[in-house]
Tab-separated table of C-alpha atoms in Angstrom:
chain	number	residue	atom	x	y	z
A	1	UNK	CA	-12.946	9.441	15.912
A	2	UNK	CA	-10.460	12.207	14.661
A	3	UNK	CA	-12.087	15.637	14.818
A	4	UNK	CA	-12.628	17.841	11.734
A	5	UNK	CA	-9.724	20.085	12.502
A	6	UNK	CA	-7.038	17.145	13.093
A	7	UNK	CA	-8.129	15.773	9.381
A	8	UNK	CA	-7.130	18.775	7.764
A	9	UNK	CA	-3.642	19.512	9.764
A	10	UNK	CA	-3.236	15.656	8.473
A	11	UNK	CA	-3.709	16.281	5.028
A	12	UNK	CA	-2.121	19.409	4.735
A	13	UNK	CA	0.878	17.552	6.301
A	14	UNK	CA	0.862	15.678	2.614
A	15	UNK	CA	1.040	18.894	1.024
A	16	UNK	CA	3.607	20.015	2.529
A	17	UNK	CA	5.788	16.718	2.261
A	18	UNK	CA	5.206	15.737	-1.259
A	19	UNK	CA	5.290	19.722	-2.664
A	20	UNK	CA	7.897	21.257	-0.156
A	21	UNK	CA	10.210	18.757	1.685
A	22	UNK	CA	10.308	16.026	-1.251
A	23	UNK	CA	11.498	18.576	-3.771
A	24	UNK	CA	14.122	19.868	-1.796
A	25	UNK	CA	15.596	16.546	-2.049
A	26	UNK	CA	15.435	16.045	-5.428
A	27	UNK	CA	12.245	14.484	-6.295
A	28	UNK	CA	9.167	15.949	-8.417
A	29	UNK	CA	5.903	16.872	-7.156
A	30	UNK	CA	3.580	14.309	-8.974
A	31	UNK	CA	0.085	15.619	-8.818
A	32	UNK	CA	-1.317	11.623	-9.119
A	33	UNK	CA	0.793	10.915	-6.578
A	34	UNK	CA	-0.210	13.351	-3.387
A	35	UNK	CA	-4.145	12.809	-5.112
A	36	UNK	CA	-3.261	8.874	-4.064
A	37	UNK	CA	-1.636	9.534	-0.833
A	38	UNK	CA	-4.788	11.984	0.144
A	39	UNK	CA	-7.467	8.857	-1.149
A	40	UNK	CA	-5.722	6.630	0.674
A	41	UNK	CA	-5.203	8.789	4.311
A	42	UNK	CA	-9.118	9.419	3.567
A	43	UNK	CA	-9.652	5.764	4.130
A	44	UNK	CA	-7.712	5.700	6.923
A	45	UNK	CA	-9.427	8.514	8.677
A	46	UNK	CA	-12.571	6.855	8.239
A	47	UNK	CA	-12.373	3.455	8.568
A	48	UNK	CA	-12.974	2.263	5.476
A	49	UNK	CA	-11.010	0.123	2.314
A	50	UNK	CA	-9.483	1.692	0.068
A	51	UNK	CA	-8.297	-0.288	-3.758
A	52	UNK	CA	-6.030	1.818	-5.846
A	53	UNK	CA	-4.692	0.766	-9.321
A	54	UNK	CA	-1.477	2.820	-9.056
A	55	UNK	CA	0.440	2.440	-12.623
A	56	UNK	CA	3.799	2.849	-13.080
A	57	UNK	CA	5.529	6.004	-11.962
A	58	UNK	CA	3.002	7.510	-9.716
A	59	UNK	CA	4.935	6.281	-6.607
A	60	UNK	CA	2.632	4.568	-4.488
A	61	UNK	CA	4.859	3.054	-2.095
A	62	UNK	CA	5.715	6.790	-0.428
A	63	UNK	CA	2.018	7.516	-0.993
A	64	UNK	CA	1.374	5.269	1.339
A	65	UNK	CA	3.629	6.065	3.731
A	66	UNK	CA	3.764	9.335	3.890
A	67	UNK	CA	-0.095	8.771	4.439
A	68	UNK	CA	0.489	6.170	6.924
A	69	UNK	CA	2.715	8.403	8.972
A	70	UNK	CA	0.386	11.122	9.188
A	71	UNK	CA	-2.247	9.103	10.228
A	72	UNK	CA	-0.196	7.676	13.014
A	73	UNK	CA	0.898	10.908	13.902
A	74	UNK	CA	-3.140	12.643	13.531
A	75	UNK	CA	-3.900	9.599	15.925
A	76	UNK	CA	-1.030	10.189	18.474
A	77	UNK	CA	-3.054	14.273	18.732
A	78	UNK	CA	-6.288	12.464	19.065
A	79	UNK	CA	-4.265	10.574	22.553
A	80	UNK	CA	-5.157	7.283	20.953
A	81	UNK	CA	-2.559	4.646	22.333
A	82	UNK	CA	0.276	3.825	19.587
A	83	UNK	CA	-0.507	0.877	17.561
A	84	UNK	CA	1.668	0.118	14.321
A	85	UNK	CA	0.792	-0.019	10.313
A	86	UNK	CA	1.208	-3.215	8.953
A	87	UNK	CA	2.575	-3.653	5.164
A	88	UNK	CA	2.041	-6.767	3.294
A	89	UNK	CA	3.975	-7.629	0.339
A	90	UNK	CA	4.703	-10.308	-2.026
A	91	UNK	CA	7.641	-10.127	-2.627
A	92	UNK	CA	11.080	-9.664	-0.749
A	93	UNK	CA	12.787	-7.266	-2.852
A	94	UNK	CA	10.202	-4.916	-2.053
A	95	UNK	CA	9.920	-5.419	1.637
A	96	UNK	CA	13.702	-5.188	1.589
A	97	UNK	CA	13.348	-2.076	-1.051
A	98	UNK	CA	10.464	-0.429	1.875
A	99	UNK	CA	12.731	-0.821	5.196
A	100	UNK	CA	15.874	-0.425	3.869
A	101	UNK	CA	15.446	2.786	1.110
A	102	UNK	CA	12.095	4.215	1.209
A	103	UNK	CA	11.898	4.527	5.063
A	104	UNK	CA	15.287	5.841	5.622
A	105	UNK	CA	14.674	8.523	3.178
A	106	UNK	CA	11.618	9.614	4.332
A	107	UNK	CA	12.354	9.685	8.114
A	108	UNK	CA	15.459	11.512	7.147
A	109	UNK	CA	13.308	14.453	5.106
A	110	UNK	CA	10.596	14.416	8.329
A	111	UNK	CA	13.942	14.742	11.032
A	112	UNK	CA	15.618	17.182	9.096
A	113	UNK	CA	12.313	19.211	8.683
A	114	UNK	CA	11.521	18.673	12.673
A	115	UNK	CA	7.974	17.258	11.719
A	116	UNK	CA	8.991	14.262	13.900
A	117	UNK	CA	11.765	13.815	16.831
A	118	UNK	CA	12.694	10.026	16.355
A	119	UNK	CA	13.229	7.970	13.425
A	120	UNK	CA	10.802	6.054	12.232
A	121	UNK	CA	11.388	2.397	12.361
A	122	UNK	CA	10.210	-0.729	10.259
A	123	UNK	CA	10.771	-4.107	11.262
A	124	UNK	CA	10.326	-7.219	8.647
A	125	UNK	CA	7.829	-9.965	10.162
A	126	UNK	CA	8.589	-14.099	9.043
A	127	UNK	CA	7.398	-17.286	10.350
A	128	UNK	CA	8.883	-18.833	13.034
A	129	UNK	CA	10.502	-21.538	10.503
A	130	UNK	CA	12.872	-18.203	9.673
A	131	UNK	CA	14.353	-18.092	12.662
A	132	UNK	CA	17.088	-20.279	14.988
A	133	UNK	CA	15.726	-21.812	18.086
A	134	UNK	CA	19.013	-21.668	20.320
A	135	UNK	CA	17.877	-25.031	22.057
A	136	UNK	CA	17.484	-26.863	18.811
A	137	UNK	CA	20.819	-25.559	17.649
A	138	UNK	CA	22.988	-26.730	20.543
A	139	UNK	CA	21.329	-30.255	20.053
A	140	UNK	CA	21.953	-30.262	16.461
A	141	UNK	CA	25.449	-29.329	17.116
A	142	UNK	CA	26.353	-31.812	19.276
A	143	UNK	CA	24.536	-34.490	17.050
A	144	UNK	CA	26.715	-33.267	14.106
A	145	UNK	CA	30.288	-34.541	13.002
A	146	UNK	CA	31.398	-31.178	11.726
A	147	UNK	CA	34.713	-32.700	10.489
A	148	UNK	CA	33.285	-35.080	8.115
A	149	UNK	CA	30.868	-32.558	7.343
A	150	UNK	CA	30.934	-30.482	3.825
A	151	UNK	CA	33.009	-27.428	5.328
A	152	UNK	CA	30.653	-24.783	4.161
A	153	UNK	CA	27.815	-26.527	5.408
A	154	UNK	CA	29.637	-26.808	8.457
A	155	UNK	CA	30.418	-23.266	8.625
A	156	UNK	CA	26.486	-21.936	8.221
A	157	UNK	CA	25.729	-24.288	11.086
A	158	UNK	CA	28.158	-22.698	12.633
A	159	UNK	CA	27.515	-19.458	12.096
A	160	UNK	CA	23.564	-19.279	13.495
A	161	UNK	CA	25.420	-18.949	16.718
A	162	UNK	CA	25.292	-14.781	15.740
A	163	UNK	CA	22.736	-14.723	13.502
A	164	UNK	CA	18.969	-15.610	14.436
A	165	UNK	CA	17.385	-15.318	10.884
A	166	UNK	CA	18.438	-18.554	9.089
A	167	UNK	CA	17.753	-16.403	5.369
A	168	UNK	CA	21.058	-14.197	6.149
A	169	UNK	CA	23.174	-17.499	6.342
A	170	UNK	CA	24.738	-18.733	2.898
A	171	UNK	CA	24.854	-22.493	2.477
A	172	UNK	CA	22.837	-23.355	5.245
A	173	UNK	CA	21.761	-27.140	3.981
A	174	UNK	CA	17.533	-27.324	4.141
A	175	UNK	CA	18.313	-30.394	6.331
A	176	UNK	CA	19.995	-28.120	8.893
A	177	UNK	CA	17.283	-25.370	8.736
A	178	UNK	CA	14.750	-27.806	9.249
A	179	UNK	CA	16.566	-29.358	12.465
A	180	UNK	CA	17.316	-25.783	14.110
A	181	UNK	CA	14.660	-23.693	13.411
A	182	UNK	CA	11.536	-22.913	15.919
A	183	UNK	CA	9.243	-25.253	16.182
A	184	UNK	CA	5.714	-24.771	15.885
A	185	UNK	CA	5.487	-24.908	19.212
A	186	UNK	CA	7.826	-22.803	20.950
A	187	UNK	CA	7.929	-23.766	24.814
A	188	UNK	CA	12.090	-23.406	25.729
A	189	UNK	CA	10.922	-20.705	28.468
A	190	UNK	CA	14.650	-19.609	28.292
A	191	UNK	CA	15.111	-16.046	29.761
A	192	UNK	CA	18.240	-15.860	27.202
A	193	UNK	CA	15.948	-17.163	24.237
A	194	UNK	CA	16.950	-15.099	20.890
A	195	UNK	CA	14.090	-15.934	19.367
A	196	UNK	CA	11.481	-14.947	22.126
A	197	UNK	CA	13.487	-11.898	22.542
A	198	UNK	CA	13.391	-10.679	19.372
A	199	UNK	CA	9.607	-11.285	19.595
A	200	UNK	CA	9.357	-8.877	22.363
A	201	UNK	CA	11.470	-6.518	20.930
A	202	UNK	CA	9.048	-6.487	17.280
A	203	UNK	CA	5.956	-6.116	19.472
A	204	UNK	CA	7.240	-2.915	21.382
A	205	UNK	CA	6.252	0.731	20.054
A	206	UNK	CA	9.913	0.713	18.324
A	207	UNK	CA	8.347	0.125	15.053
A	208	UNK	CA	5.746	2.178	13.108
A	209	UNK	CA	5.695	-0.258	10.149
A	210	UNK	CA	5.743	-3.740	10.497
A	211	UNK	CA	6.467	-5.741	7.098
A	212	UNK	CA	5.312	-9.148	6.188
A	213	UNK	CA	4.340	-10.788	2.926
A	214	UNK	CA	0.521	-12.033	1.901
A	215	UNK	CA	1.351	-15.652	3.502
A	216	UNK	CA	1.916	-13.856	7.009
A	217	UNK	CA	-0.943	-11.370	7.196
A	218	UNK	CA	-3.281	-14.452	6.220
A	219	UNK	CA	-1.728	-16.726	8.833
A	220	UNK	CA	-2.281	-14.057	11.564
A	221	UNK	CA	-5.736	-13.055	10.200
A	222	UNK	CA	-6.712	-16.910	9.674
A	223	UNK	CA	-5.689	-17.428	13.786
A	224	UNK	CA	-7.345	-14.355	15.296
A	225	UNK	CA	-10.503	-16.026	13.250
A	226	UNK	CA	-10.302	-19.211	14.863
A	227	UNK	CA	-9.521	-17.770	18.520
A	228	UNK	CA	-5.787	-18.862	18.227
A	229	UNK	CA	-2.898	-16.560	19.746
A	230	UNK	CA	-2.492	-13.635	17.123
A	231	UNK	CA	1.002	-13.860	14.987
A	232	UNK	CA	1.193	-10.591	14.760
A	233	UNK	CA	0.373	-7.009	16.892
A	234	UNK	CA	-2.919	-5.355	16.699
A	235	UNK	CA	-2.615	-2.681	13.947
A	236	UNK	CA	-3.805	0.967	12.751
A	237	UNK	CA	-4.405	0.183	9.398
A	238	UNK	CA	-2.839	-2.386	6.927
A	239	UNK	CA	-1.325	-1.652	3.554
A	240	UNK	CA	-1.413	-4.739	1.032
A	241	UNK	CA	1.262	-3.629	-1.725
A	242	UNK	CA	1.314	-5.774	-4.777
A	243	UNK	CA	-2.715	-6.783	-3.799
A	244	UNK	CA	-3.176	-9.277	-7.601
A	245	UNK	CA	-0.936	-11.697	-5.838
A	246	UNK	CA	-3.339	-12.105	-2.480
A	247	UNK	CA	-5.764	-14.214	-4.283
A	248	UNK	CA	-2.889	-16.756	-5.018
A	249	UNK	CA	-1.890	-16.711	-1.691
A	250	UNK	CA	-5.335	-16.910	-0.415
A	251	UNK	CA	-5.907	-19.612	-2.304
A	252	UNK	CA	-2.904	-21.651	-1.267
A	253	UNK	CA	-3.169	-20.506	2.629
A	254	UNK	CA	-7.167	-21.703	2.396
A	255	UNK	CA	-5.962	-24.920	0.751
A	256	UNK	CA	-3.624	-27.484	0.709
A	257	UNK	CA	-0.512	-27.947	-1.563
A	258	UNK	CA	1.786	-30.931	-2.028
A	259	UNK	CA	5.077	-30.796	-3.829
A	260	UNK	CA	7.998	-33.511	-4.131
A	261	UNK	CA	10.080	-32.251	-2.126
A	262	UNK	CA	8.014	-32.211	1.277
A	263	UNK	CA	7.574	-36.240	0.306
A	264	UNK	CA	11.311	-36.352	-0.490
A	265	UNK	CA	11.670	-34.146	2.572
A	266	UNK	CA	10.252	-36.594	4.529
A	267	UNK	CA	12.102	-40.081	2.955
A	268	UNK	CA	15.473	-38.269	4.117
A	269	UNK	CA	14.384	-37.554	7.661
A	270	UNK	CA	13.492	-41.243	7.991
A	271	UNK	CA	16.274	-42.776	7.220
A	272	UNK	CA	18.461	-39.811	9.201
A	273	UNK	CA	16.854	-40.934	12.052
A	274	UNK	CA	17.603	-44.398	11.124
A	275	UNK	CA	13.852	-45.785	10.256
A	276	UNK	CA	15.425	-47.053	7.058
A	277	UNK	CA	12.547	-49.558	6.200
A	278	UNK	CA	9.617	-46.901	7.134
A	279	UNK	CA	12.215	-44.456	4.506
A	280	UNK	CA	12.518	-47.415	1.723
A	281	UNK	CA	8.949	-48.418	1.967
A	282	UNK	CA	8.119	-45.138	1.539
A	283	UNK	CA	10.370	-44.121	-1.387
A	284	UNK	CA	9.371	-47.589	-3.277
A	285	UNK	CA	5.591	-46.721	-2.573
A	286	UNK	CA	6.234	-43.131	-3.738
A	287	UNK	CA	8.246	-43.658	-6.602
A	288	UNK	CA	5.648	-43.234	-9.184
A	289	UNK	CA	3.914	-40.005	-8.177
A	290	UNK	CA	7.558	-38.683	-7.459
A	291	UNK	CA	7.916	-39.000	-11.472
A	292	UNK	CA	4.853	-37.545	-12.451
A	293	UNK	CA	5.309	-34.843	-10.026
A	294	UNK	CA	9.026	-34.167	-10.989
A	295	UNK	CA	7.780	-32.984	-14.831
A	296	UNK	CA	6.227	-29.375	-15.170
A	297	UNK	CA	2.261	-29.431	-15.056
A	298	UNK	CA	0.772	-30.045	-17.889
A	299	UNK	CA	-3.299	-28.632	-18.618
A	300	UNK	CA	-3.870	-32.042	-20.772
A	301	UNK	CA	-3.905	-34.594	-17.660
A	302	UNK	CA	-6.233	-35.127	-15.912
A	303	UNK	CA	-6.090	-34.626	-11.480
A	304	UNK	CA	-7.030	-38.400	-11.794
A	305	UNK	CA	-4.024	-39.529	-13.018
A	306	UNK	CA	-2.036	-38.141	-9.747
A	307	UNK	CA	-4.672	-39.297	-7.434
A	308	UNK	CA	-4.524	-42.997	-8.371
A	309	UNK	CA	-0.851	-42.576	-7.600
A	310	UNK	CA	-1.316	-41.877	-4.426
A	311	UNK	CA	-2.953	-44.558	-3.146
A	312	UNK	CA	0.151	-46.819	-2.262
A	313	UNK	CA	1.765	-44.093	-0.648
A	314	UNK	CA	-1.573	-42.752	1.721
A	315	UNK	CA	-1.247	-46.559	2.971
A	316	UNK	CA	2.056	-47.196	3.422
A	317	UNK	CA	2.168	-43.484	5.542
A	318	UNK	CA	-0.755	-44.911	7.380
A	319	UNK	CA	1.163	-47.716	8.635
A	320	UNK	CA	4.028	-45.695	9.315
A	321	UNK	CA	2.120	-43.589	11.939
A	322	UNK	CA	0.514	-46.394	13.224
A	323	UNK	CA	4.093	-48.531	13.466
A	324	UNK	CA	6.266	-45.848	14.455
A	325	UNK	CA	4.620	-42.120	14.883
A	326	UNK	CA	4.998	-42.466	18.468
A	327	UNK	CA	8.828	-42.689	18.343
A	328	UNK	CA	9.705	-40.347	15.794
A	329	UNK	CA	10.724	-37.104	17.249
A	330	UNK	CA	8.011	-33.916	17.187
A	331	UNK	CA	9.155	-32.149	14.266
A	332	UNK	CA	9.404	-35.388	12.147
A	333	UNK	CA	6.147	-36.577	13.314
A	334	UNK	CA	3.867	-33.232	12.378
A	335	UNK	CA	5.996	-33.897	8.994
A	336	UNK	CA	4.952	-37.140	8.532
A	337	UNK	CA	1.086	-35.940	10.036
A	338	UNK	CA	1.376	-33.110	7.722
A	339	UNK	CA	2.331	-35.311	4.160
A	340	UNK	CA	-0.266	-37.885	5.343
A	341	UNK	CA	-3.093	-35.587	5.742
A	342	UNK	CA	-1.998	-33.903	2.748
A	343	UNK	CA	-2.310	-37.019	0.783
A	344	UNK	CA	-5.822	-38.306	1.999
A	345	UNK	CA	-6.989	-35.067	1.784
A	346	UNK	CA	-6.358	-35.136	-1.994
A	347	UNK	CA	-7.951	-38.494	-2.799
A	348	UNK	CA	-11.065	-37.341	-1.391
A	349	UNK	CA	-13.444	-35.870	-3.873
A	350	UNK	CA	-14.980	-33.133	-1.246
A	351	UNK	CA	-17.335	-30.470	-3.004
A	352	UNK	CA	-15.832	-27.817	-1.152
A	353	UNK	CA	-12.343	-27.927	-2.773
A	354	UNK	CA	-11.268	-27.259	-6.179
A	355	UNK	CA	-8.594	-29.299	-7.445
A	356	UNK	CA	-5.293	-28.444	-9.624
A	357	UNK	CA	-2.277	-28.493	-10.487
A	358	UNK	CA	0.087	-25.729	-10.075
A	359	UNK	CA	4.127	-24.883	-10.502
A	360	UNK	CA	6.458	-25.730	-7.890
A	361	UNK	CA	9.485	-23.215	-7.771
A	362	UNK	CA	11.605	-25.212	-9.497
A	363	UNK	CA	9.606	-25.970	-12.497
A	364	UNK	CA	7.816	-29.339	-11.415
A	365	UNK	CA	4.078	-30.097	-10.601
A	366	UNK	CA	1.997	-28.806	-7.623
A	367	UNK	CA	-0.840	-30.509	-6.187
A	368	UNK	CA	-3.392	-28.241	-4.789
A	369	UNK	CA	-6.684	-28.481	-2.986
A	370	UNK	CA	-8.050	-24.996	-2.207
A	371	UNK	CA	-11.650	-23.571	-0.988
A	372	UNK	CA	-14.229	-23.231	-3.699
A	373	UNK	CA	-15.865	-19.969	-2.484
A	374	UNK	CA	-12.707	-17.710	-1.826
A	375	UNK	CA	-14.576	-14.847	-1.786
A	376	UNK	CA	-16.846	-15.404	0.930
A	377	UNK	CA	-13.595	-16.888	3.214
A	378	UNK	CA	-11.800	-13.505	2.682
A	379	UNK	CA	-14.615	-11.387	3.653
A	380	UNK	CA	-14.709	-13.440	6.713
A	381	UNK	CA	-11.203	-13.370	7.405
A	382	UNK	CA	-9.641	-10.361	6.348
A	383	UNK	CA	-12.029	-7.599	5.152
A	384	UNK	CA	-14.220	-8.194	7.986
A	385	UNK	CA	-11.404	-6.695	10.384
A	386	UNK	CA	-12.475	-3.218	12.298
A	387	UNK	CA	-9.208	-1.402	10.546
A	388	UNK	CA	-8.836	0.655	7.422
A	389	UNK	CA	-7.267	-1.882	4.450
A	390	UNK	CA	-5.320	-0.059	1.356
A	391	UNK	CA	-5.030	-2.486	-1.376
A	392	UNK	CA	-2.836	-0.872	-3.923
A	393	UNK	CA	-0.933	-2.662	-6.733
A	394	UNK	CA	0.809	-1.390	-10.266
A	395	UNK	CA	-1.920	-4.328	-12.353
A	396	UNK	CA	-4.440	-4.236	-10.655
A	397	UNK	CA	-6.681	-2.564	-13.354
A	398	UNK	CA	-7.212	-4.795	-17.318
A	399	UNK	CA	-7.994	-2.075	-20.320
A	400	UNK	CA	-9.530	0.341	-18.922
């Protein structure tokens, strides 16, 4: 518990950042804003969640951080051991936008002004599919012809010998991503290991904010639930910025989606590991739900119409495990688990799902199957968590 007297140097710290230091840099005291920053360190001085419809202008990205500073620092009087502030987003120009602008700026005001003696560090979170498993590259690069290969293609493969996160290399084929990046289960035990290093490096006391989007934070919340090894460090608080998009997300990360491409996915590693009747059977078997699936959704048809489509394929994917799933390396067996599943899980008419159809990214159908009551499954994953939660968002509130 913070004592009385540590609350109010904490807010006055506000004060003093968003009317003194913050001006002297060039930006305007807005009264909503440091009212906002102060609701929102209240919540994290007392445990509690906090929702804030912030509209546009107010600036609630620094009045969270400034607030999420001060509470780190009011904790670090208190002699509470460090733990970081997670920040969940949904999208990646705003993480970017948070570590790369609004950090810098503020640590720079809070060195200049001596209110801290370090920088303060943020540190953007992804799934392990982000990332280059050094292991998996070396295979994939002696496996490769890079020759007869397209020459940038060959060039991104290349080139994940310096970089570890596969989203900073152009042209990097989804083929290659998909045969170099971590696997689910990550047991190289290499002392050298990028990856794992990096891993050690983002769970130190380096970083005050860790950044991740909606998917992430529900991951890690979903596997501390279930008793699984946590994704992510144990927190302070956690910030969800652009909070209308985490019922989407819940709703997928509850559920179950299928798109074309993970079936298409799944024909082309097939026949590149030369099952080529398993890849055929499956494409010919396929073929029909691949066309309905390839048009945008559309609110006249009915779920039915997909489902009966999906018979041939559940079979013929059923006799592919049984034929060959033993054979087929790890990573194209949980694919060819995962589709399967996927697949039977949709023709089932279980009570507990609601079925629809959604948009893919690029414009064709979705096929989802999420949990009916998604408000009781949040509470017990996510709001449930001994932390203090800001939800904040620029439409959050309708009228009035």
């Amino acid at each position: 518990m913070i004592s009385y007297h540590n609350r109010q140097i904490t807010h006055d710290e506000i004060d003093h950042i968003f009317k003194d230091l913050f001006p002297s840099h060039g930006m305007t005291a807005r009264p909503s804003q440091i009212e906002l920053s102060h609701k929102m360190l209240e919540a994290m001085l007392h445990n509690k969640i906090a929702l804030s419809d912030a509209g546009t202008g107010i600036g609630k990205t620094y009045a969270y951080l400034v607030a999420g500073v001060s509470f780190s620092r009011a904790l670090n009087r208190e002699g509470v051991p460090f733990h970081p502030i997670l920040v969940s987003t949904s999208s990646i120009a705003l993480q970017t936008a948070v570590k790369e602008e609004y950090i810098p700026f503020l640590s720079s005001v809070l060195m200049e002004n001596k209110l801290i003696q370090a920088p303060i560090r943020a540190v953007i979170r992804k799934g392990k599919s982000h990332y280059v498993c050094d292991e998996r590259l070396l295979r994939r690069l002696r496996q490769v012809d890079l020759e007869r290969k397209n020459p940038q293609a060959a060039h991104a493969l290349l080139s994940l010998r310096d970089h570890l996160d596969t989203d900073q290399v152009p042209n990097l084929s989804q083929y290659d991503r998909n045969r170099v990046c971590v696997p689910p289960v990550c047991d190289c035990r290499r002392d050298s290991c990028r990856y794992l290093c990096y891993m050690d490096a983002c769970s130190s006391d380096r970083y005050l904010f860790q950044i991740c989007n909606h998917n992430l934070l529900l991951a890690d919340a979903i596997h501390r639930g279930s008793g699984h090894k946590p994704i992510l460090p144990d927190t302070c608080a956690l910030v969800v910025d652009e909070a209308h998009k985490l019922p989407e997300t819940a709703r997928q990360m509850f559920g179950i989606t299928l798109a074309s491409k993970d079936i298409r996915t799944l024909i082309r590693t097939l026949r590149a590991e030369r099952y080529l009747l398993a890849s055929e059977s499956l494409a010919e078997m396929a073929a029909a739900l691949l066309d309905l699936m390839s048009m945008p959704p559309d609110d006249d048809r009915p779920f039915s119409d997909y489902v009966r489509h999906m018979i041939g394929p559940a079979r013929t994917l059923a006799t592919i495990q049984k034929q060959i799933g033993g054979v087929l390396t790890p990573t194209t067996r949980k694919e060819l688990d995962r589709v399967s599943s996927t697949i039977h899980l949709l023709l089932e008419e279980r009570a507990d799902l609601v079925f629809y159809t959604a948009m893919d990214d690029d414009g064709s159908t979705l096929l989802c199957a999420s949990i009916s009551d998604l408000t009781s499954q949040l509470h017990a994953t996510l709001w449930s968590q001994n932390q203090p939660i800001l939800l904040t968002s620029g439409t959050l509130a309708i009228g009035k």
